[in-house]
Amino acid sequence: GIQVEQSPPDLILQEGANSTLRCNFSDSVNNLQWFHQNPWGQLINLFYIPSGTKQNGRLSATTVATERYSLLYISSSQTTDSGVYFCAVESDYKLSFGAGTTVTVRA
Amino acid sequence: DGGITQSPKYLFRKEGQNVTLSCEQNLNHDAMYWYRQDPGQGLRLIYYSQIVNDFQKGDIAEGYSVSREKKESFPLTVTSAQKNPTAFYLCASSRQVNQPQHFGDGTRLSIL
């Protein structure tokens, strides 16, 4: 199956800082989603982004499908951004998840 | 409000017992999915269903069973054959396969 690698595994930020999370995948995919899992376990859709760039407030994402990677940008981080960020890629009707990046934003 | 409802939030199972986790959606989505999450890891696919009365095994189907008798419902049974059932279980749905998936709030299953 498709391998999905996320980096870094852990990220500690001071409030107001910017950061970039990376997702590499091993094969062509039909689509790619970014999720945020909050401390209560809820998985929130951030982006559906098989290619190109999208922005939603302080978050933006870019996927370069031909080079098999995607980037998630967090700008002006806030404590509510803390949690685990997952990248998931779809192939053959199935989503394959990376292990996630745990982000801690300190006030 | 449209969404995906999982119940119960917490579930305890005795050794040798089957338990069923509920997943209901009112989004009129054709496709539904079950995932398992272990601590510190990503999600892994257990089963998925593209349409009513049809379902397919995912990557870790052993010890689990599902049914899809109604479009809005996709219950998951964790059988006694699943030797390590303690995990966080998440249900998802999408309009069709290859469309964005949306998740319920999950059920935490523990062994007594």
Coordinates of C-alpha atoms in Angstrom, one line a residue:
Chain A
G1 CA 0.0 0.0 0.0
I2 CA 0.9 3.7 -0.1
Q3 CA 3.3 4.9 2.4
V4 CA 2.7 8.3 4.0
E5 CA 5.4 10.1 6.0
Q6 CA 4.9 13.2 8.0
S7 CA 7.5 15.5 9.4
P8 CA 8.4 16.7 11.9
P9 CA 6.8 14.2 14.4
D10 CA 6.6 16.9 17.1
L11 CA 6.6 20.7 16.9
I12 CA 6.7 23.2 19.8
L13 CA 5.8 26.8 18.9
Q14 CA 5.5 30.0 20.7
E15 CA 2.2 31.8 20.2
G16 CA 2.4 34.0 17.1
A17 CA 5.0 31.9 15.3
N18 CA 4.7 30.4 11.8
S19 CA 5.4 26.8 10.9
T20 CA 5.4 24.3 8.0
L21 CA 4.3 20.7 8.2
R22 CA 5.3 18.3 5.5
C23 CA 3.6 15.1 4.0
N24 CA 5.4 12.8 1.6
F25 CA 3.7 9.9 -0.1
S26 CA 5.0 7.0 -2.1
D27 CA 2.7 6.7 -5.1
S28 CA 0.1 8.6 -7.2
V29 CA -3.0 9.4 -5.3
N30 CA -6.6 10.5 -6.2
N31 CA -6.8 13.0 -3.5
L32 CA -5.2 14.3 -0.3
Q33 CA -6.8 15.6 2.9
W34 CA -5.3 17.4 5.9
F35 CA -7.0 17.0 9.3
H36 CA -6.6 18.4 12.8
Q37 CA -7.3 16.1 15.7
N38 CA -8.1 18.1 18.9
P39 CA -7.3 16.9 22.4
W40 CA -10.8 15.3 22.6
G41 CA -10.1 13.1 19.6
Q42 CA -12.3 15.0 17.2
L43 CA -11.0 14.9 13.6
I44 CA -11.6 18.1 11.8
N45 CA -11.3 18.5 8.0
L46 CA -8.9 21.3 7.1
F47 CA -8.3 20.8 3.4
Y48 CA -9.2 18.6 0.5
I49 CA -6.3 19.3 -1.8
P50 CA -5.3 16.8 -4.4
S51 CA -3.2 19.5 -6.1
G52 CA -2.6 23.2 -6.0
T53 CA -2.9 25.7 -3.2
K54 CA -5.7 26.6 -0.9
Q55 CA -6.1 29.0 2.0
N56 CA -8.5 29.1 4.9
G57 CA -7.8 31.9 7.4
R58 CA -4.4 31.4 9.0
L59 CA -4.0 28.0 7.4
S60 CA -2.9 27.2 3.9
A61 CA -1.9 24.1 2.1
T62 CA 0.0 23.2 -1.1
T63 CA 0.1 19.8 -2.8
V64 CA 2.6 19.1 -5.6
A65 CA 1.2 15.8 -6.9
T66 CA 3.9 15.2 -9.5
E67 CA 6.5 15.4 -6.7
R68 CA 4.4 13.5 -4.2
Y69 CA 4.3 15.9 -1.3
S70 CA 2.0 18.3 0.4
L71 CA 2.8 21.2 2.9
L72 CA 0.5 22.7 5.5
Y73 CA 1.3 26.2 6.7
I74 CA 0.2 27.6 10.0
S75 CA 0.7 31.3 10.4
S76 CA 0.4 33.4 13.6
S77 CA -0.2 30.3 15.6
Q78 CA -2.6 30.3 18.6
T79 CA -2.9 27.9 21.5
T80 CA -6.1 26.5 19.9
D81 CA -3.9 25.2 17.1
S82 CA -2.5 22.6 19.4
G83 CA -3.2 19.0 18.5
V84 CA -2.2 16.4 16.0
Y85 CA -2.2 17.2 12.3
F86 CA -2.8 14.3 9.9
C87 CA -2.2 14.0 6.2
A88 CA -4.2 11.3 4.5
V89 CA -4.0 10.2 0.8
E90 CA -6.6 8.3 -1.1
S91 CA -6.0 5.5 -3.6
D92 CA -8.3 2.6 -4.5
Y93 CA -11.2 4.1 -2.4
K94 CA -9.1 4.0 0.8
L95 CA -7.6 6.7 2.9
S96 CA -4.1 6.0 4.2
F97 CA -2.9 8.1 7.1
G98 CA 0.5 9.3 8.1
A99 CA 1.5 9.1 11.8
G100 CA 0.8 12.8 12.3
T101 CA 2.6 15.8 13.6
T102 CA 1.9 16.8 17.2
V103 CA 1.8 20.6 17.5
T104 CA 2.0 22.3 20.9
V105 CA 1.6 26.1 20.9
R106 CA 2.7 27.8 24.1
A107 CA 1.3 31.1 25.3
Chain B
D1 CA -27.9 19.7 11.9
G2 CA -26.3 17.3 9.4
G3 CA -23.6 15.2 10.7
I4 CA -22.2 11.8 11.8
T5 CA -23.3 10.4 15.1
Q6 CA -21.3 7.7 16.9
S7 CA -22.5 6.0 20.0
P8 CA -21.6 5.3 22.7
K9 CA -18.7 7.6 23.4
Y10 CA -17.2 5.1 25.8
L11 CA -17.6 1.3 25.8
F12 CA -16.3 -1.5 27.9
R13 CA -16.1 -5.1 26.8
K14 CA -15.6 -8.2 28.8
E15 CA -13.3 -11.0 27.5
G16 CA -15.1 -13.2 25.0
Q17 CA -17.9 -10.7 24.4
N18 CA -19.0 -9.2 21.1
V19 CA -19.9 -5.5 21.1
T20 CA -21.5 -3.3 18.4
L21 CA -20.6 0.3 17.8
S22 CA -23.2 2.5 16.2
C23 CA -22.6 5.0 13.3
E24 CA -25.4 7.0 11.8
Q25 CA -25.2 9.8 9.2
N26 CA -27.9 12.2 7.9
L27 CA -25.7 13.7 5.2
N28 CA -27.2 11.5 2.5
H29 CA -23.7 10.1 1.8
D30 CA -23.4 6.9 -0.2
A31 CA -20.0 5.8 1.2
M32 CA -19.2 5.0 4.9
Y33 CA -16.0 3.9 6.6
W34 CA -14.7 2.5 9.9
Y35 CA -11.2 3.3 11.2
R36 CA -9.2 2.3 14.2
Q37 CA -6.7 4.6 16.0
D38 CA -4.2 3.3 18.5
P39 CA -2.3 5.7 20.8
G40 CA 0.2 7.9 19.0
Q41 CA -0.6 6.5 15.6
G42 CA -2.6 7.4 12.6
L43 CA -5.9 5.8 11.5
R44 CA -6.2 2.4 9.9
L45 CA -9.1 1.3 7.7
I46 CA -11.2 -1.6 9.0
Y47 CA -14.1 -1.7 6.5
Y48 CA -15.8 0.5 4.0
S49 CA -19.0 0.6 2.1
Q50 CA -19.6 2.3 -1.2
I51 CA -23.3 1.7 -1.3
V52 CA -26.2 0.0 0.6
N53 CA -25.8 -3.8 0.9
D54 CA -22.2 -3.7 -0.1
F55 CA -19.0 -3.5 1.9
Q56 CA -15.3 -4.3 1.5
K57 CA -12.5 -5.2 3.9
G58 CA -9.9 -2.6 4.7
D59 CA -6.4 -3.2 5.9
I60 CA -7.2 -4.6 9.4
A61 CA -10.6 -6.4 9.0
E62 CA -9.8 -9.5 11.0
G63 CA -12.0 -9.8 14.2
Y64 CA -14.5 -7.2 13.0
S65 CA -17.8 -7.4 11.1
V66 CA -20.1 -4.8 9.6
S67 CA -23.5 -4.5 7.9
R68 CA -25.0 -1.8 5.6
E69 CA -28.7 -2.4 5.5
K70 CA -29.6 1.2 5.4
K71 CA -27.9 4.2 3.7
E72 CA -27.6 6.1 6.9
S73 CA -26.3 3.4 9.2
F74 CA -23.1 1.4 9.2
P75 CA -22.7 -0.5 12.5
L76 CA -19.4 -2.2 13.5
T77 CA -19.2 -5.3 15.6
V78 CA -16.0 -6.1 17.4
T79 CA -16.0 -9.8 17.9
S80 CA -14.3 -12.0 20.5
A81 CA -11.8 -13.0 17.7
Q82 CA -10.3 -9.5 17.9
K83 CA -7.6 -10.1 20.5
N84 CA -6.6 -6.5 21.0
P85 CA -9.7 -4.4 20.7
T86 CA -8.8 -1.5 23.0
A87 CA -8.6 1.5 20.7
F88 CA -10.4 4.6 19.5
Y89 CA -12.8 3.9 16.7
L90 CA -13.8 6.5 14.2
C91 CA -16.6 6.4 11.6
A92 CA -16.6 8.5 8.5
S93 CA -18.7 9.1 5.4
S94 CA -18.3 10.8 2.0
R95 CA -20.7 11.7 -0.8
Q96 CA -19.1 9.0 -2.9
V97 CA -15.8 7.2 -2.7
N98 CA -12.9 9.5 -3.8
Q99 CA -14.7 12.5 -2.2
P100 CA -13.7 14.2 1.0
Q101 CA -14.4 12.1 4.1
H102 CA -16.0 13.6 7.2
F103 CA -15.7 12.0 10.7
G104 CA -17.8 11.3 13.7
D105 CA -16.5 12.0 17.2
G106 CA -15.4 8.5 17.9
T107 CA -16.0 5.6 20.4
R108 CA -13.3 4.6 22.9
L109 CA -13.4 0.9 23.5
S110 CA -11.7 -0.7 26.5
I111 CA -11.4 -4.2 27.9
L112 CA -12.5 -4.9 31.4

